XYZ file of N, CA and C in Angstrom:
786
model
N -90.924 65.948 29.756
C -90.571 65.024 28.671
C -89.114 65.151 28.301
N -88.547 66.267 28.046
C -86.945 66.438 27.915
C -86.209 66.417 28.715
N -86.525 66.013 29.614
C -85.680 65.421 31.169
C -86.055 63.647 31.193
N -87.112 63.329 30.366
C -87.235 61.153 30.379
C -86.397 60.790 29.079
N -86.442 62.216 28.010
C -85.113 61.778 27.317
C -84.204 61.547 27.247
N -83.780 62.931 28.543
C -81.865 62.506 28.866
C -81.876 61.240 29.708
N -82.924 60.544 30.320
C -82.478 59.710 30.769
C -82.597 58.334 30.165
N -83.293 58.198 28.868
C -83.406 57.220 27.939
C -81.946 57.567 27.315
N -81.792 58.452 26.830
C -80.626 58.631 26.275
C -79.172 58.140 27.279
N -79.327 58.830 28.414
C -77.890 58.507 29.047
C -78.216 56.848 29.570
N -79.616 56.027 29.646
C -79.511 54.676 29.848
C -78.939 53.771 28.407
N -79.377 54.180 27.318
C -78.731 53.869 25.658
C -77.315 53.662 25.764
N -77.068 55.215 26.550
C -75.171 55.197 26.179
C -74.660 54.360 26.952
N -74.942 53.963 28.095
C -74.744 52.777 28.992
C -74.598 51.213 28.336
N -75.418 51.123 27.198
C -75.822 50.128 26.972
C -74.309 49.883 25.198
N -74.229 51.120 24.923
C -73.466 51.098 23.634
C -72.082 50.943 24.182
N -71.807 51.585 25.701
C -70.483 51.293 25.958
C -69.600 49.737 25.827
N -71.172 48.971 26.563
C -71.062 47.703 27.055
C -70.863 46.632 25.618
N -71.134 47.125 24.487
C -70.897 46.186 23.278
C -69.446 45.785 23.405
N -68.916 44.328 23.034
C -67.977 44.309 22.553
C -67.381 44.459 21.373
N -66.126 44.622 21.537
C -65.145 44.977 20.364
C -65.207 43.711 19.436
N -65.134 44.161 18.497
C -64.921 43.338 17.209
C -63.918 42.251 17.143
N -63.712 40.968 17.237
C -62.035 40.730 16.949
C -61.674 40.619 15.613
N -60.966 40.647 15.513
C -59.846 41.312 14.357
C -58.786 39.940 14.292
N -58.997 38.951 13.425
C -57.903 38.152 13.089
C -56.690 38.006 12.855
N -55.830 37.610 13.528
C -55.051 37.834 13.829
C -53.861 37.239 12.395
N -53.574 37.923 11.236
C -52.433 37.666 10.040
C -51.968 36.273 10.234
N -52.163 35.250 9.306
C -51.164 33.768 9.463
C -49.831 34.190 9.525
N -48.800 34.141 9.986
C -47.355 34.239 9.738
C -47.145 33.869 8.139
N -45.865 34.686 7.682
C -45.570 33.918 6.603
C -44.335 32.934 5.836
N -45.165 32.057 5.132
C -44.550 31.393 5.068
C -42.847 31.354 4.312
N -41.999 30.777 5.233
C -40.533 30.957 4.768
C -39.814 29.816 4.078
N -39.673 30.034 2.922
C -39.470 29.238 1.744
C -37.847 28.413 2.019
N -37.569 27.069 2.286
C -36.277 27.205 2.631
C -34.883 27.667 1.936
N -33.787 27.483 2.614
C -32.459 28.020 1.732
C -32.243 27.294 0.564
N -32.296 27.834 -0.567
C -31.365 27.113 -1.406
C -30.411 26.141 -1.658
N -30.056 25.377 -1.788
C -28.622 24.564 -1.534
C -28.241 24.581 -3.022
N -26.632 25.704 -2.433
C -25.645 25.636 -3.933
C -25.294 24.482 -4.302
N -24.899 23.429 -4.974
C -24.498 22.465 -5.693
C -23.064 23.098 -6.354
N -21.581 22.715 -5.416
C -20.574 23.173 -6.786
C -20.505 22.068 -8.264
N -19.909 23.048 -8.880
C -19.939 22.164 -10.227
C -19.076 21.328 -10.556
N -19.554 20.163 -11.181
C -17.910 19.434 -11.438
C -16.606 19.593 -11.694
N -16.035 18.820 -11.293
C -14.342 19.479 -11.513
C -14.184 19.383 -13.015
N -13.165 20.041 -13.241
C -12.865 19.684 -14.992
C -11.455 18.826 -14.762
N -11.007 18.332 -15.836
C -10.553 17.497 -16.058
C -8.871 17.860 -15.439
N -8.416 18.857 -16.024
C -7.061 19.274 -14.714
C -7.161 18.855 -13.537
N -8.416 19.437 -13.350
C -8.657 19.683 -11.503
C -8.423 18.232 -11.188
N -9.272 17.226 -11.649
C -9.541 15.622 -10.935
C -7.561 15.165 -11.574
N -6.920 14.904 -12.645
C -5.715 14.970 -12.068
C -4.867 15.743 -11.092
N -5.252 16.767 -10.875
C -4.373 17.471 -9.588
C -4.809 17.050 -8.641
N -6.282 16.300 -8.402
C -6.485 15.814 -7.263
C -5.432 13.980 -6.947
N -6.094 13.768 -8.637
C -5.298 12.324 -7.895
C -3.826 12.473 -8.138
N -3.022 13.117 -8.130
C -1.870 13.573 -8.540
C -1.376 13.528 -6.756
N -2.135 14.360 -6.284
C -1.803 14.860 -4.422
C -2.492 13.881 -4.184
N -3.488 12.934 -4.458
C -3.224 11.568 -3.489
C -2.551 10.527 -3.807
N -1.812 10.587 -4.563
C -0.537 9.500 -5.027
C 0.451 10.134 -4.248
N 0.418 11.142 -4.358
C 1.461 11.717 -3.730
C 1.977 11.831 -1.983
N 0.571 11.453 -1.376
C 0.686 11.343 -0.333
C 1.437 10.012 0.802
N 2.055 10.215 1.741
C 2.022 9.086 1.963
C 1.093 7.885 2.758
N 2.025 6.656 2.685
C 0.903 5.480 2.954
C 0.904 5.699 4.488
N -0.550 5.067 5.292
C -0.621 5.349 6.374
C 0.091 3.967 6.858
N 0.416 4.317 8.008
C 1.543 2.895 8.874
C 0.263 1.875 8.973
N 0.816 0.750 9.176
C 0.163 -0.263 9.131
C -0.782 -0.205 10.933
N -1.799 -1.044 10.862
C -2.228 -0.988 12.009
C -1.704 -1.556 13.128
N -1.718 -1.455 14.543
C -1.019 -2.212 15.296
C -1.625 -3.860 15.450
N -0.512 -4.598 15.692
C -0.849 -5.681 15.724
C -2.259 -5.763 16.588
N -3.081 -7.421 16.464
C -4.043 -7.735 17.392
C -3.252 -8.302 18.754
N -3.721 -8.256 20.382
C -3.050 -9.182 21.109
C -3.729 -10.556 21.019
N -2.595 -11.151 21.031
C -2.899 -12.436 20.520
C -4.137 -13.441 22.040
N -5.370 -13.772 22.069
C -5.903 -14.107 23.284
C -4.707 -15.162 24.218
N -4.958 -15.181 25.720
C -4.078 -16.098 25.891
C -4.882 -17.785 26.623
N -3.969 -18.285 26.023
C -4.271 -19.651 26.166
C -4.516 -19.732 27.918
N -5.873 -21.223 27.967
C -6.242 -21.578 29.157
C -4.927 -22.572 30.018
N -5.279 -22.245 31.350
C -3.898 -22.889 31.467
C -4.150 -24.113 31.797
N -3.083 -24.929 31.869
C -3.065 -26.449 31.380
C -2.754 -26.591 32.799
N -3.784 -28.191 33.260
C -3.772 -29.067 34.672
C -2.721 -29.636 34.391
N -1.542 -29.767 35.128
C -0.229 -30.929 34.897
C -1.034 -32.378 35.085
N -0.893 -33.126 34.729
C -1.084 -34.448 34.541
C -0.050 -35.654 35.548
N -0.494 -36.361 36.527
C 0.105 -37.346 37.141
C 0.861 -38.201 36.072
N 2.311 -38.391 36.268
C 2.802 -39.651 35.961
C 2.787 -39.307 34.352
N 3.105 -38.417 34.181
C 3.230 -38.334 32.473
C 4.637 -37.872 32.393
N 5.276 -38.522 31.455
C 6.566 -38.952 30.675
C 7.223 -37.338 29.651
N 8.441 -37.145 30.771
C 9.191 -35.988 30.295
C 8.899 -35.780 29.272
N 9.043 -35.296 28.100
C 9.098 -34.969 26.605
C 10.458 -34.870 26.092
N 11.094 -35.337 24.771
C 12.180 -35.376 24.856
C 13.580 -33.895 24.087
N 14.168 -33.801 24.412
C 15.022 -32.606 24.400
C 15.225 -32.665 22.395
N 14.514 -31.372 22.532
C 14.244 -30.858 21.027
C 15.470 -29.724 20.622
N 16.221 -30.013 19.300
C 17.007 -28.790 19.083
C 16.160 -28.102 18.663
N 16.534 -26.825 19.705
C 16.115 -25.612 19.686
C 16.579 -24.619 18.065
N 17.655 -24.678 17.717
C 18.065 -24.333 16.339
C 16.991 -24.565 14.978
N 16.559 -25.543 15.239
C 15.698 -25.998 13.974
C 14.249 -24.826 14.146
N 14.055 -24.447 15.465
C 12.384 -24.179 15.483
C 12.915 -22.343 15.674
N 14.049 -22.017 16.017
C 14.763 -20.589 15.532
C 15.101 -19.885 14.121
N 14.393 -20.104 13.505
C 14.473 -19.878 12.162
C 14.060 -18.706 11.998
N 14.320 -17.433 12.327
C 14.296 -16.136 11.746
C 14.982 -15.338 10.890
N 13.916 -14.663 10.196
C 14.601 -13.370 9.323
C 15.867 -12.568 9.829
N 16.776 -12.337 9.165
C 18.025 -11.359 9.657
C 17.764 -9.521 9.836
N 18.102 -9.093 10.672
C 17.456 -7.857 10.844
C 18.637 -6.615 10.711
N 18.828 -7.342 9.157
C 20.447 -6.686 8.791
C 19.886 -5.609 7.370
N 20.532 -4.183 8.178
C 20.004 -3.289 6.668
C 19.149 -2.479 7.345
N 18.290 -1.931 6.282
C 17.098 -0.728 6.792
C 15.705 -1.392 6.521
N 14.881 -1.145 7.759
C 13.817 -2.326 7.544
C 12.501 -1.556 6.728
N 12.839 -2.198 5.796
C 11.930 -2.139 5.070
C 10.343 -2.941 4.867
N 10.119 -3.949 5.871
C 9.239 -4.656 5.717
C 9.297 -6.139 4.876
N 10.719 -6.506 4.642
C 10.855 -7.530 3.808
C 10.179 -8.683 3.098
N 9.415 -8.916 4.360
C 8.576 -9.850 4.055
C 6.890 -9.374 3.396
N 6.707 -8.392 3.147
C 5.457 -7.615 2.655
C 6.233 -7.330 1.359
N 7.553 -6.844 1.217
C 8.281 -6.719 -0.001
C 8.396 -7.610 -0.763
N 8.698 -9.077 -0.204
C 8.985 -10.614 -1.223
C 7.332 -10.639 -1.301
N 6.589 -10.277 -0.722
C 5.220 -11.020 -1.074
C 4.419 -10.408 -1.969
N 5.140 -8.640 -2.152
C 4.937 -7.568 -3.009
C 5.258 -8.269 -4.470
N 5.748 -8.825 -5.191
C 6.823 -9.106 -5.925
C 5.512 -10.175 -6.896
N 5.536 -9.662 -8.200
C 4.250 -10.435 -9.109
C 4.692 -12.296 -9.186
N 5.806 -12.303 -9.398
C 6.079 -13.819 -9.348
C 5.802 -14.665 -8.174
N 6.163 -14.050 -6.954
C 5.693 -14.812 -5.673
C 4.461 -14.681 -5.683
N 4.097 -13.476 -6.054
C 2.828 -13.641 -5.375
C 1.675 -14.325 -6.235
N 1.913 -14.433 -7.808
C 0.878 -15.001 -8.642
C 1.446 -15.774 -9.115
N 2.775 -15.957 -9.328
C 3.198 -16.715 -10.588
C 3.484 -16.359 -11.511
N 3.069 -14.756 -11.717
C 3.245 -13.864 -12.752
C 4.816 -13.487 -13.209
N 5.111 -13.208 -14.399
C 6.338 -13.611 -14.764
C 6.662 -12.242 -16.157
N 5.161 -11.836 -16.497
C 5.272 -11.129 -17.624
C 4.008 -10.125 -17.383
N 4.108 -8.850 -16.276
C 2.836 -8.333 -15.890
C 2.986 -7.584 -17.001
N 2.946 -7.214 -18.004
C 3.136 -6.051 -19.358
C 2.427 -7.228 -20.657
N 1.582 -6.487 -20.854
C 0.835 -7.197 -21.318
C -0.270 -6.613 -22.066
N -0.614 -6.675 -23.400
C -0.869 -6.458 -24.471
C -2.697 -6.254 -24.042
N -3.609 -6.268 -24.896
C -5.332 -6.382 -24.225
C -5.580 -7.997 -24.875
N -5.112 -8.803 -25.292
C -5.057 -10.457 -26.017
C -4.255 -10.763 -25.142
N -3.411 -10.593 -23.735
C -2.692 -11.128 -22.905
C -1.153 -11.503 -24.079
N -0.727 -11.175 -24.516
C 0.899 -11.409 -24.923
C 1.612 -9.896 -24.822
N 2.748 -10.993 -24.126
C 3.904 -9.994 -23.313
C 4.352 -8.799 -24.441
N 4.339 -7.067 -23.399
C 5.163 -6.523 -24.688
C 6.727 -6.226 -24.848
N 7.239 -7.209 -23.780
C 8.745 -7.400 -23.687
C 9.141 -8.619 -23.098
N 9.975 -9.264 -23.786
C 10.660 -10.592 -23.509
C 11.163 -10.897 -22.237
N 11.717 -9.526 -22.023
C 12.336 -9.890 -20.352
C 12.237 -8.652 -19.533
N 11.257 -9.156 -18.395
C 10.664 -8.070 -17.821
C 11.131 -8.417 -15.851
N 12.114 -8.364 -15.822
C 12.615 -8.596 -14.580
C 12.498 -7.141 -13.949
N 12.593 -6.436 -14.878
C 12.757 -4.903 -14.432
C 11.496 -4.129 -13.925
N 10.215 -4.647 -14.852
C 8.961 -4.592 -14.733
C 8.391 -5.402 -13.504
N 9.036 -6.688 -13.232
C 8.369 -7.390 -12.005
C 8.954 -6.647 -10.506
N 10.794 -5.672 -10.687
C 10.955 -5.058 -10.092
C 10.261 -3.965 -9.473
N 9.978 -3.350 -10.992
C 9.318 -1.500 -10.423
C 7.961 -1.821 -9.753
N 7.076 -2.845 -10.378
C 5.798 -3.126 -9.778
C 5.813 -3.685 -8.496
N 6.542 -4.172 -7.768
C 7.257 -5.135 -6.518
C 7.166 -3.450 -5.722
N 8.155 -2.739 -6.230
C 8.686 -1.416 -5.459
C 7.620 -0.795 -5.377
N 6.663 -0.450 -6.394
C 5.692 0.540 -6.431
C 4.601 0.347 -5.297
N 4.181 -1.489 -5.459
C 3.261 -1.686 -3.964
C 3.596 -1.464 -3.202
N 5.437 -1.760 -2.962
C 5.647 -1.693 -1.538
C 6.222 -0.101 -1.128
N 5.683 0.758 -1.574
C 5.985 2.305 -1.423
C 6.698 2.702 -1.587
N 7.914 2.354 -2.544
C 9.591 2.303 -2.391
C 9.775 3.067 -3.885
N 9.082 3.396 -4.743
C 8.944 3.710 -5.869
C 8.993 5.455 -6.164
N 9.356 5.801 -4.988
C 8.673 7.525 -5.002
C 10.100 8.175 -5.552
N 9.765 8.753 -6.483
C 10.981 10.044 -7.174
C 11.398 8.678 -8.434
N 11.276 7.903 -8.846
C 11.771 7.300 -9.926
C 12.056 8.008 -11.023
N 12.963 8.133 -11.584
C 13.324 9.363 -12.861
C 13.548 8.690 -14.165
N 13.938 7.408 -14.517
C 14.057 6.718 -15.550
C 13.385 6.396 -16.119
N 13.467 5.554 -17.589
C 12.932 4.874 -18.190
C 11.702 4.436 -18.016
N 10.395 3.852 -18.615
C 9.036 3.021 -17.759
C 8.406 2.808 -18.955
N 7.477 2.019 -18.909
C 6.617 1.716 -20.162
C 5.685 2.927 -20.520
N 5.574 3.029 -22.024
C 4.863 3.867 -22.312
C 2.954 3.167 -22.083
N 3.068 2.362 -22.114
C 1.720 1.496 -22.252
C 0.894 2.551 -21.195
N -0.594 2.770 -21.834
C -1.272 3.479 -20.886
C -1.732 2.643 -19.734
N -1.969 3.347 -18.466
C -2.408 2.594 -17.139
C -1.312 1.492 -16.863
N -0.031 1.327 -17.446
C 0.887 0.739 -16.641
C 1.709 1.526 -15.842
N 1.724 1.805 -14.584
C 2.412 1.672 -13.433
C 3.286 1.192 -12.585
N 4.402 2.100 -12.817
C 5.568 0.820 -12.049
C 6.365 -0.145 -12.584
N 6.201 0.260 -14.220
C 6.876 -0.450 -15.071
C 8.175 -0.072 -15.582
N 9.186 -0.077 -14.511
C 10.207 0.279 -14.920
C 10.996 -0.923 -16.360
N 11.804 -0.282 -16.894
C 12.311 -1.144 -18.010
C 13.115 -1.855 -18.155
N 14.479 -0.930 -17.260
C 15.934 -1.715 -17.276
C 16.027 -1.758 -15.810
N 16.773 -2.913 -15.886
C 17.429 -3.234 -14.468
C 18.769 -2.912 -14.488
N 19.224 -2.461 -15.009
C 20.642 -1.856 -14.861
C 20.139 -0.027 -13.885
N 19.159 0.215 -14.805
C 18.652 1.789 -14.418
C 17.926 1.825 -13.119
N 17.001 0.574 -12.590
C 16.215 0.957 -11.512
C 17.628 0.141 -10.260
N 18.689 -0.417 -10.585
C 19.729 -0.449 -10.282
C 20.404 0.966 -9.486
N 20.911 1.353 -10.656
C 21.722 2.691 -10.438
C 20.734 3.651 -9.534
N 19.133 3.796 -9.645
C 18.548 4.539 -8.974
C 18.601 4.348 -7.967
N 18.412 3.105 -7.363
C 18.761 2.792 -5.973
C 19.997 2.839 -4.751
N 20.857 2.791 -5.959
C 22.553 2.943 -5.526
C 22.147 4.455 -5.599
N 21.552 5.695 -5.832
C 21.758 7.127 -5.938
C 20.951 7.134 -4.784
N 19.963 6.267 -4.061
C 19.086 6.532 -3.468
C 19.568 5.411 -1.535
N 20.608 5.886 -0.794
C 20.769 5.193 0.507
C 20.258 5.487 1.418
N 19.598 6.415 1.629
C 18.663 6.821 2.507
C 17.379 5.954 2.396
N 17.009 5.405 1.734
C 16.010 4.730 1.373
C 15.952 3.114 1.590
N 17.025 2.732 0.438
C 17.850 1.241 0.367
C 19.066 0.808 1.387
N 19.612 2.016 1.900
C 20.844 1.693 2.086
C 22.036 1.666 1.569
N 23.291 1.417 1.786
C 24.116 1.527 1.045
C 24.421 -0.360 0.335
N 25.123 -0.101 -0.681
C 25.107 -1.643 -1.760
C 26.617 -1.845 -1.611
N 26.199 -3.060 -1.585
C 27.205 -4.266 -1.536
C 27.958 -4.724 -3.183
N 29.114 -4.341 -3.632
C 29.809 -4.704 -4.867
C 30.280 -5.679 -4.961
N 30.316 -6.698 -5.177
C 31.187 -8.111 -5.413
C 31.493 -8.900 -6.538
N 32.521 -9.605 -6.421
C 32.657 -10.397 -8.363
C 33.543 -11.292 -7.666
N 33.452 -12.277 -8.332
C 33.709 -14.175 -8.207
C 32.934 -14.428 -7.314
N 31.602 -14.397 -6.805
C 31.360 -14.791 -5.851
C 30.140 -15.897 -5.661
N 29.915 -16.655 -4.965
C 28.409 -17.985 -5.576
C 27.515 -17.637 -4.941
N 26.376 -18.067 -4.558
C 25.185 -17.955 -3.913
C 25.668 -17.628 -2.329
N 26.606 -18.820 -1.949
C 27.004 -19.062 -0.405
C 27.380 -17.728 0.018
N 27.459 -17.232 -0.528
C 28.175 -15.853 0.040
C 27.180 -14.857 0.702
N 25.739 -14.951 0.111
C 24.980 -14.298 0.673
C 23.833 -15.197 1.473
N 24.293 -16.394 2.155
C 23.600 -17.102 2.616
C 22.923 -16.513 4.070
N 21.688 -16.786 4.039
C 21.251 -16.523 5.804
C 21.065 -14.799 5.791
N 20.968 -13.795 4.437
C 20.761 -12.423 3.909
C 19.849 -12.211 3.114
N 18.943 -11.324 3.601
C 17.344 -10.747 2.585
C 18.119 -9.180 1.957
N 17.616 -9.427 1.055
C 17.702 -8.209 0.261
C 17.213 -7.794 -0.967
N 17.696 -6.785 -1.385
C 17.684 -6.584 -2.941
C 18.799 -6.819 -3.838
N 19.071 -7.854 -4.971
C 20.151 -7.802 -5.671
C 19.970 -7.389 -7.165
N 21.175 -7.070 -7.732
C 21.262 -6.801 -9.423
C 22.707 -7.646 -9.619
N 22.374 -8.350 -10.891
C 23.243 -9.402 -11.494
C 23.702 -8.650 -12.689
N 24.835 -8.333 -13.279
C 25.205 -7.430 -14.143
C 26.084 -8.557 -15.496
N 26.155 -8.681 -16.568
C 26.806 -8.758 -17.287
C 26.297 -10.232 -17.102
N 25.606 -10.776 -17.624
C 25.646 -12.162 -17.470
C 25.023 -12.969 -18.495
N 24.589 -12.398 -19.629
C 23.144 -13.127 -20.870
C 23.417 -12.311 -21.748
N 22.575 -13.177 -22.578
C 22.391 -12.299 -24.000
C 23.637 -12.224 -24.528
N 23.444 -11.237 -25.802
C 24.677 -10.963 -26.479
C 25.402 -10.544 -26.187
N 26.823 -10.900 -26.118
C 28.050 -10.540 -25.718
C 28.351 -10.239 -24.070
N 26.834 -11.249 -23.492
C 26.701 -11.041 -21.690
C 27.054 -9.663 -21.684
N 25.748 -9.013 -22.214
C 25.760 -7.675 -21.579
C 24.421 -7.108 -20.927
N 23.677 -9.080 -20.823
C 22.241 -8.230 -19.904
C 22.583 -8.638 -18.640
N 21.182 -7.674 -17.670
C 21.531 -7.638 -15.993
C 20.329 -7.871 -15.656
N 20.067 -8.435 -14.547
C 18.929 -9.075 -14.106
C 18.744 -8.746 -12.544
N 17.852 -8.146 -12.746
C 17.488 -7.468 -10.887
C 16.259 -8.401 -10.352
N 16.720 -8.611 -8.838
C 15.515 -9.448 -8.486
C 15.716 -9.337 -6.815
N 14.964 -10.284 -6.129
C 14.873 -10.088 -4.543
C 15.587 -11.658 -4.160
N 16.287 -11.578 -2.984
C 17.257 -12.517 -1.873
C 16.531 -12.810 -1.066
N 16.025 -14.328 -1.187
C 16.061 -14.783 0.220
C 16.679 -15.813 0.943
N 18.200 -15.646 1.300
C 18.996 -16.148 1.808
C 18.450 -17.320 2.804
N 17.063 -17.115 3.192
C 17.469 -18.362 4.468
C 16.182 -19.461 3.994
N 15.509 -19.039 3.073
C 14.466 -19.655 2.009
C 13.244 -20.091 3.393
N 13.207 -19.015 4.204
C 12.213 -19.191 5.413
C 10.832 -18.468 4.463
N 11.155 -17.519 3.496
C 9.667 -16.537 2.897
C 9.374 -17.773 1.703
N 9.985 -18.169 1.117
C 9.973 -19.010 -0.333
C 9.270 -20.373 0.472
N 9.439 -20.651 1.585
C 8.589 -22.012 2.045
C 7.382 -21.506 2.615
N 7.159 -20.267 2.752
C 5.799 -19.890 3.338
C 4.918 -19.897 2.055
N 5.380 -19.711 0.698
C 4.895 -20.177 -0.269
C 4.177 -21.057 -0.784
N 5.756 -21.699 -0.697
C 6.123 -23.482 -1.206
C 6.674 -24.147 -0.466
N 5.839 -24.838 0.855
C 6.035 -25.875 1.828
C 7.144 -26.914 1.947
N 7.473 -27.586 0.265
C 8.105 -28.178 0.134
C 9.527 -27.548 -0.189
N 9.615 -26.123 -0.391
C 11.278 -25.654 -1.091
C 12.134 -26.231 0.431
N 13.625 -25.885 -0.243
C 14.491 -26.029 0.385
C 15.805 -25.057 0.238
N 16.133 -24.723 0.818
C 17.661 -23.810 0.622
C 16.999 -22.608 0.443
N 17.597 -21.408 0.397
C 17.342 -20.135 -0.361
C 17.019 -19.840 -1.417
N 16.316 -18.556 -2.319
C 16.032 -18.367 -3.257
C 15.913 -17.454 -3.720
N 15.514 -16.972 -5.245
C 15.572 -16.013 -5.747
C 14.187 -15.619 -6.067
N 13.285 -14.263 -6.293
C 11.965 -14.472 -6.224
C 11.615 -15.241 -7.664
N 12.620 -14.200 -8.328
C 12.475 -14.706 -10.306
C 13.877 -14.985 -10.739
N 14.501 -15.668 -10.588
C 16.035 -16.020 -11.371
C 16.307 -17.811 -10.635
N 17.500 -17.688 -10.804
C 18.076 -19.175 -10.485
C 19.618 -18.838 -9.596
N 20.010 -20.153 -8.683
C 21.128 -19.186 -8.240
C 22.670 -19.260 -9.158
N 22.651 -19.725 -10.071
C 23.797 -19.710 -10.888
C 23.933 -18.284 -11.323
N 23.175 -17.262 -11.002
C 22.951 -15.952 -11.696
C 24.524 -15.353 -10.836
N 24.769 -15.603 -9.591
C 25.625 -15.087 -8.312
C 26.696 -15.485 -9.291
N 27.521 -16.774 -9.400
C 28.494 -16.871 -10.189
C 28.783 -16.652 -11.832
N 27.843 -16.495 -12.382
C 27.739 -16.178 -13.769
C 28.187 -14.602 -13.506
N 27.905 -13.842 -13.343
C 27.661 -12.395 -13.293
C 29.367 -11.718 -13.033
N 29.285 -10.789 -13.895
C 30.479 -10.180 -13.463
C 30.589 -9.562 -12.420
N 29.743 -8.687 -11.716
C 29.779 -8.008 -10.794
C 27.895 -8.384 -10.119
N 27.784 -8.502 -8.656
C 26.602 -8.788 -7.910
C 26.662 -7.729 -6.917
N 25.590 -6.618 -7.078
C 25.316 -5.622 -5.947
C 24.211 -6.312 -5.651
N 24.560 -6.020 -4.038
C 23.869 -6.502 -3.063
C 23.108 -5.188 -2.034
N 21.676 -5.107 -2.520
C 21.249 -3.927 -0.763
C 20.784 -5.060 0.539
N 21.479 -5.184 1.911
C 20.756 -5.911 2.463
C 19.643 -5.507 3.313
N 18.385 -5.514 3.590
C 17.663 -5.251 3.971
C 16.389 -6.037 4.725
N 16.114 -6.018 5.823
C 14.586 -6.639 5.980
C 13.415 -6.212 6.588
């Protein structure tokens, strides 16, 4: 009998080997919460002028390059068709003078509140009335300021808030320009002289001594000698012009500085 045990017994252990193992589940991974995202805080009020401070300050990017213009299909000559007759060439040559430092002249006259709106008095109250009688100086600095020409101005300007470019005197944004030839160029001084003198010449002029009491006001404005920008306007002008004045200003004036430029 204790010999059919060991062998019940060692057939048992046979049988306990053969159980399988338990499985054991295997932990979910855990879960990873994502990053945070810092948020900086608003600027304070310094900061956003120092910002727009350095982008005024920057300069303007160059203009883009022209488009090429597509080119035209070409034309079948035609049997028996009748010469065309000999056209002066002079009349259809009508270009700008490319006398001076180019400044873009024609983006400059078109810069200019009177050409371009009609505007005559950009200073201006919140009821629209002017807060100075004669603002040639103001249609100046705002003219200069679009057209990028305005940078380092040290004089005079309206105190009015959010006006820009409102220089005051034209004697002063005058003299700044005469301090400034690297920029403008050098100026042209003259006295007795009429319109004709600067005929077929774009520029910048100042009229000195000519109005007011005891003709001691000066009147700054833009030249267009060959009145080719003033008819892209006004279809119908003729002769040359001034953007905001008249040309009796040339002989009235004691002295006429001239920058020529286009």
């Amino acid at each position: 009998m204790p010999e059919s045990n060991s062998f019940w017994n060692w057939l048992l252990s046979l049988f306990r080997s053969r159980r399988s193992t338990p499985v054991v589940a295997a932990n979910p991974p855990p879960v990873v919460a994502p990053p945070t995202v810092t948020v900086p805080p608003p600027t304070t009020e310094p900061e956003r002028a120092a910002i727009v401070a350095e982008l005024e300050a920057a300069p303007a990017l160059p203009p883009p390059p022209p488009r090429p213009l597509p080119r035209p299909p070409a034309l079948t000559p035609l049997e028996n068709t009748p010469s065309l007759p000999d056209i002066d060439v002079g009349i259809l040559e009508q270009v700008l003078p490319q006398e001076g430092p180019n400044l873009g002249f024609r983006a400059v006259w078109n810069n200019h509140p009177t050409v371009e709106t009609g505007e005559t008095f950009p200073c201006r109250d919140a009821d629209g009335n002017p807060h100075f009688g004669n603002q040639c100086a103001i249609l100046m600095g705002t003219c200069l300021l679009r057209s990028n020409l305005l940078q380092g101005y040290d004089k005079t300007t309206c105190w009015y808030s959010g006006h820009k470019g409102h220089t005051l005197r034209a004697r002063e944004v005058a003299d700044w320009m005469r301090r400034n030839p690297g920029r403008f160029g050098p100026v042209e001084v003259r006295s007795n002289v009429s319109w004709g003198a600067f005929r077929g010449r774009t520029g910048f002029v100042c009229f000195h001594n000519f109005w007011g009491v005891g003709n001691q006001g000066d009147h700054i404005d833009l030249w267009d000698g060959t009145g080719i920008l003033m008819r892209e306007k006004n279809p119908g002008w003729e002769g040359p012009a001034l953007a905001d004045g008249s040309l009796d200003y040339f002989e009235r004036s004691e002295e006429v500085w001239f920058w020529p430029v286009h």
